PDB file of C-alpha atoms in Angstrom:
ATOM      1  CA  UNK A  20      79.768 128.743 108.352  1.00 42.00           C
ATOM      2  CA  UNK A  21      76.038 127.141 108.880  1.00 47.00           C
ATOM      3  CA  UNK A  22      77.785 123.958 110.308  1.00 48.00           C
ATOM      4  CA  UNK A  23      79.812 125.508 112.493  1.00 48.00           C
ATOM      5  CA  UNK A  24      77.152 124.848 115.192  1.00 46.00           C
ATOM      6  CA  UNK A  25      77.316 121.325 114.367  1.00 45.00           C
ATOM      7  CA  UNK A  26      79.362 119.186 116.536  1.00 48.00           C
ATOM      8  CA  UNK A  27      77.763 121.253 119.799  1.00 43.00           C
ATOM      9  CA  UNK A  28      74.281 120.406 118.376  1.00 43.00           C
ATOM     10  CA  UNK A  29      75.224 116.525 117.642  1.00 49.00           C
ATOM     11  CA  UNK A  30      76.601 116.068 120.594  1.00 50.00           C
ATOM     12  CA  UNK A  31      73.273 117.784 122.572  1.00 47.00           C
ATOM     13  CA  UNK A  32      71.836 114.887 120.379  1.00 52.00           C
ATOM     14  CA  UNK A  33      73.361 112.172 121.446  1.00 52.00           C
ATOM     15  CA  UNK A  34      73.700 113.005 125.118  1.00 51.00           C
ATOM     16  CA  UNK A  35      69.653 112.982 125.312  1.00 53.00           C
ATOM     17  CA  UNK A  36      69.450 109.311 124.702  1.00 57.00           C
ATOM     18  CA  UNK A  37      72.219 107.831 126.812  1.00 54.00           C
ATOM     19  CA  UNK A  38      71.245 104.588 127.869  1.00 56.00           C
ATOM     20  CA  UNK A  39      70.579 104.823 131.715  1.00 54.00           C
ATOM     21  CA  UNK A  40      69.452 108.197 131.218  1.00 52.00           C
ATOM     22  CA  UNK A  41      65.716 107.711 130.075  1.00 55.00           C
ATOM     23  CA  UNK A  42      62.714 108.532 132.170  1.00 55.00           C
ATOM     24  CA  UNK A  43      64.232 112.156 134.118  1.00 55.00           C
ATOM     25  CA  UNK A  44      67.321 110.422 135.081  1.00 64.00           C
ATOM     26  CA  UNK A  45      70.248 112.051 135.320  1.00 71.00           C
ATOM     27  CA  UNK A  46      73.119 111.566 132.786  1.00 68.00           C
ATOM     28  CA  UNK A  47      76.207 109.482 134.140  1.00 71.00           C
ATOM     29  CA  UNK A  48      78.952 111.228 135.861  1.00 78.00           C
ATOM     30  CA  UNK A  49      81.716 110.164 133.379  1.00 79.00           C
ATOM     31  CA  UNK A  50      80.927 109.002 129.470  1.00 82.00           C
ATOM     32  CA  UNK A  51      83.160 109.053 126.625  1.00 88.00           C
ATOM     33  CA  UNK A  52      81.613 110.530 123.255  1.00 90.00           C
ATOM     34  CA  UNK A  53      84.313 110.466 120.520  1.00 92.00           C
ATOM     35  CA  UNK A  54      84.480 111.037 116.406  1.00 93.00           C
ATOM     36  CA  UNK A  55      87.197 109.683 114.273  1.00 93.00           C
ATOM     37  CA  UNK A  56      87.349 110.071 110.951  1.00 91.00           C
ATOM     38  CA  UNK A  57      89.589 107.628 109.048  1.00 92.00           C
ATOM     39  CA  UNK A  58      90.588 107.695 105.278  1.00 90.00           C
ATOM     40  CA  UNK A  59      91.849 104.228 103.605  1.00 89.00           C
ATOM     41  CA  UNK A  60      93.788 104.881 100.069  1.00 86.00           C
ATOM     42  CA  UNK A  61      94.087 101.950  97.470  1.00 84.00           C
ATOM     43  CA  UNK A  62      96.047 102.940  94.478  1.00 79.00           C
ATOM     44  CA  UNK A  63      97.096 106.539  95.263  1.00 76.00           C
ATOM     45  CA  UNK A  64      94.243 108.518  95.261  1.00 75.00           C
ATOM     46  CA  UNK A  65      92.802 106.590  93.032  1.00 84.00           C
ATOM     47  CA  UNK A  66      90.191 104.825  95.019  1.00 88.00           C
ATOM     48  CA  UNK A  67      89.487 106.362  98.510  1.00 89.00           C
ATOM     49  CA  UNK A  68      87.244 105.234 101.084  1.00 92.00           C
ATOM     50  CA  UNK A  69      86.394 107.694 103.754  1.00 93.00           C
ATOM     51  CA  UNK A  70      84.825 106.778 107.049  1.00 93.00           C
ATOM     52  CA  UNK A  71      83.544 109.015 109.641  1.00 94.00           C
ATOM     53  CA  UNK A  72      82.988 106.917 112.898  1.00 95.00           C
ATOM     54  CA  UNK A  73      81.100 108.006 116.140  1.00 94.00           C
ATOM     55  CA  UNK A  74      81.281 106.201 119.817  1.00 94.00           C
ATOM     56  CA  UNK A  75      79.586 106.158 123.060  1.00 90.00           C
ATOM     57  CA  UNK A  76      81.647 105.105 126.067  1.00 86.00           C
ATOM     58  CA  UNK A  77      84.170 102.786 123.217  1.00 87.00           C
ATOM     59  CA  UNK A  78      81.446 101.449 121.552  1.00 91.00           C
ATOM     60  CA  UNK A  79      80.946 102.707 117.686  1.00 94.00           C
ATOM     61  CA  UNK A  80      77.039 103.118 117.523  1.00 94.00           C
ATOM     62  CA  UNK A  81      77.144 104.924 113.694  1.00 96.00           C
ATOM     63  CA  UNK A  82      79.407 105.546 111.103  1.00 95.00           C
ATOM     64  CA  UNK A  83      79.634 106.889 107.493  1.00 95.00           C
ATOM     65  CA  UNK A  84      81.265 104.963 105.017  1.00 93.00           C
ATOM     66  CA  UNK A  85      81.585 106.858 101.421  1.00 92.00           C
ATOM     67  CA  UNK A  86      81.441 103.398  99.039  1.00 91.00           C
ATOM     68  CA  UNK A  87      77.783 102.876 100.301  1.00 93.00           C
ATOM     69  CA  UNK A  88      76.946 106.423 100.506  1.00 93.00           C
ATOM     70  CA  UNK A  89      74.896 106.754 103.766  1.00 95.00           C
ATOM     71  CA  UNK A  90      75.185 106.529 107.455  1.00 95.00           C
ATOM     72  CA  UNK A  91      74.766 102.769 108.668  1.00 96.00           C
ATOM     73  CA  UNK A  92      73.589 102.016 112.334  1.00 96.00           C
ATOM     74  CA  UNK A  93      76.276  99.528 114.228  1.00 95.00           C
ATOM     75  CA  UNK A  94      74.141  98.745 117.088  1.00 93.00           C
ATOM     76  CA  UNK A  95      70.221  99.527 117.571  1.00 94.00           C
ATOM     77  CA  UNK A  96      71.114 103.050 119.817  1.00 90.00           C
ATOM     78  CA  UNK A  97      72.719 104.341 116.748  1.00 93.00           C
ATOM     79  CA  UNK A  98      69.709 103.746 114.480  1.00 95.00           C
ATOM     80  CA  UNK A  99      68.152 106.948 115.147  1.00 94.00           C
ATOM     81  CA  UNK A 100      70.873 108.589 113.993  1.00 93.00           C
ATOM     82  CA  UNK A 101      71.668 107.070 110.754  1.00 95.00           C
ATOM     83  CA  UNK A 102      67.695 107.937 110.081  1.00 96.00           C
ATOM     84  CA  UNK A 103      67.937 111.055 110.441  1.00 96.00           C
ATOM     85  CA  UNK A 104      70.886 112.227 108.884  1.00 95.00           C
ATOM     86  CA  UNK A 105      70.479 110.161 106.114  1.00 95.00           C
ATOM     87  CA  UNK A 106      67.541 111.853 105.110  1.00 96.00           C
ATOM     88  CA  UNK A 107      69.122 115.242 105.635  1.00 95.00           C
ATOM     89  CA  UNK A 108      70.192 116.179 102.208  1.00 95.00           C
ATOM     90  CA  UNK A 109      72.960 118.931 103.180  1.00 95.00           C
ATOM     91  CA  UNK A 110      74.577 117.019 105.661  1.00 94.00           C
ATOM     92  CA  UNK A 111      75.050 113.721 102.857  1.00 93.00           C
ATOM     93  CA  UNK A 112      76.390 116.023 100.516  1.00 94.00           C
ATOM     94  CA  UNK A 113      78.764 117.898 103.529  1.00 93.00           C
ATOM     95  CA  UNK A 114      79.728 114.072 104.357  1.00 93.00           C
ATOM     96  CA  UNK A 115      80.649 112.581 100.639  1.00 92.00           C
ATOM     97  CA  UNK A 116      82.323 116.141 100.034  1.00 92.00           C
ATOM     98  CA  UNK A 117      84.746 114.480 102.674  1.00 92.00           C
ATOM     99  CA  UNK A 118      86.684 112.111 100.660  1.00 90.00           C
ATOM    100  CA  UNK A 119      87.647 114.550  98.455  1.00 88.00           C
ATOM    101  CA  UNK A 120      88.091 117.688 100.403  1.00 89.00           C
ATOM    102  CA  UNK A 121      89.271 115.994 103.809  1.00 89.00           C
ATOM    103  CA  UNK A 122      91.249 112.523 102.656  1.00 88.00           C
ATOM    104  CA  UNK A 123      92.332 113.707  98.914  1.00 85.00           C
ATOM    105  CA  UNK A 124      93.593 117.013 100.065  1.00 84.00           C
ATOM    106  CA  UNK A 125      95.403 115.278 103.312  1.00 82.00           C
ATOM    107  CA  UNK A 126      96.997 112.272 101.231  1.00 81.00           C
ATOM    108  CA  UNK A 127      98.725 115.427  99.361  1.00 73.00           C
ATOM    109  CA  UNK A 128      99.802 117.182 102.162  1.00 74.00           C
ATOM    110  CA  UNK A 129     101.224 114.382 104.053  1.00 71.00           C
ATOM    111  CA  UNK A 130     103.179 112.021 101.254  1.00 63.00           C
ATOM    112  CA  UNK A 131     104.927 114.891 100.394  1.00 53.00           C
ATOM    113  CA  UNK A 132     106.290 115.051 104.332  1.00 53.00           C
ATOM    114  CA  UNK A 133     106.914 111.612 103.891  1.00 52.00           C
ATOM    115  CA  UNK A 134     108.885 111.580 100.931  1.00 53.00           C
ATOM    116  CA  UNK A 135     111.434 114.374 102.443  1.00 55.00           C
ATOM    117  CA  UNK A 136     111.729 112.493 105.416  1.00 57.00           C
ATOM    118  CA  UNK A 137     112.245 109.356 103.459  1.00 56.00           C
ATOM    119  CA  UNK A 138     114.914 111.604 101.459  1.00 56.00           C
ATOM    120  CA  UNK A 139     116.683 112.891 104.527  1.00 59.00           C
ATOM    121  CA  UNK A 140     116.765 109.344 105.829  1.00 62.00           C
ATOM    122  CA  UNK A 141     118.117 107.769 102.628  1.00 64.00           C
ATOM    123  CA  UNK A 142     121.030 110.654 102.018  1.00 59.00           C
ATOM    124  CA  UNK A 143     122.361 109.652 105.128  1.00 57.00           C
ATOM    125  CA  UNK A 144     123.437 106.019 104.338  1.00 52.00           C
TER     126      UNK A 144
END
């Protein structure tokens, strides 16, 4: 429950250092913040990448990617970021938790649907 706060506080984050908004201006009238978290499977569940992505008006500015371990910077506004979180030990361990709780757990859930489907599909020939 202590990261339920989260999101509201990353995105407080993020919205003081919109480009355009530095030295008392005011933030832009329309901006596009988005988080997308993507899970890749090769083999199964045997190797599983996990990638948690974060964008500014389309443009990914940080992401984590699991196989490295960390939070990497994808332009200079993001760099701040990755800094900071990567030296925040309870969010790294939240974040590689991911691959097994979010993308492990999911891949279960969701071949299952698509084998019945498939099933229902192929009993119909």
């Amino acid at each position: 429950m202590a990261l339920a706060g989260l999101p509201l506080v990353l995105l407080v984050g993020a919205l003081g250092r919109i480009p355009g908004s530095e030295g008392g201006k005011e933030t832009p009238a329309h901006f596009l913040v988005q988080w997308k978290s993507e899970c890749l499977f090769l083999n199964g569940t045997q190797r599983v990448q996990y990638l948690f992505r974060e964008m500014y008006d389309r443009q990914e500015f940080v992401r984590f990617d699991s196989d490295l371990g960390k939070h990497v910077a994808v332009t200079a506004f993001g760099k701040a970021d990755a800094d900071k979180w990567n030296s925040d030990e309870q969010w790294m361990q939240y974040q590689k938790a991911e691959v097994d709780s979010f993308c492990r757990h999911n891949y279960g859930v969701y071949s299952y649907e698509a084998a019945k489907r498939e099933e229902r599909l192929v009993g119909r020939r």
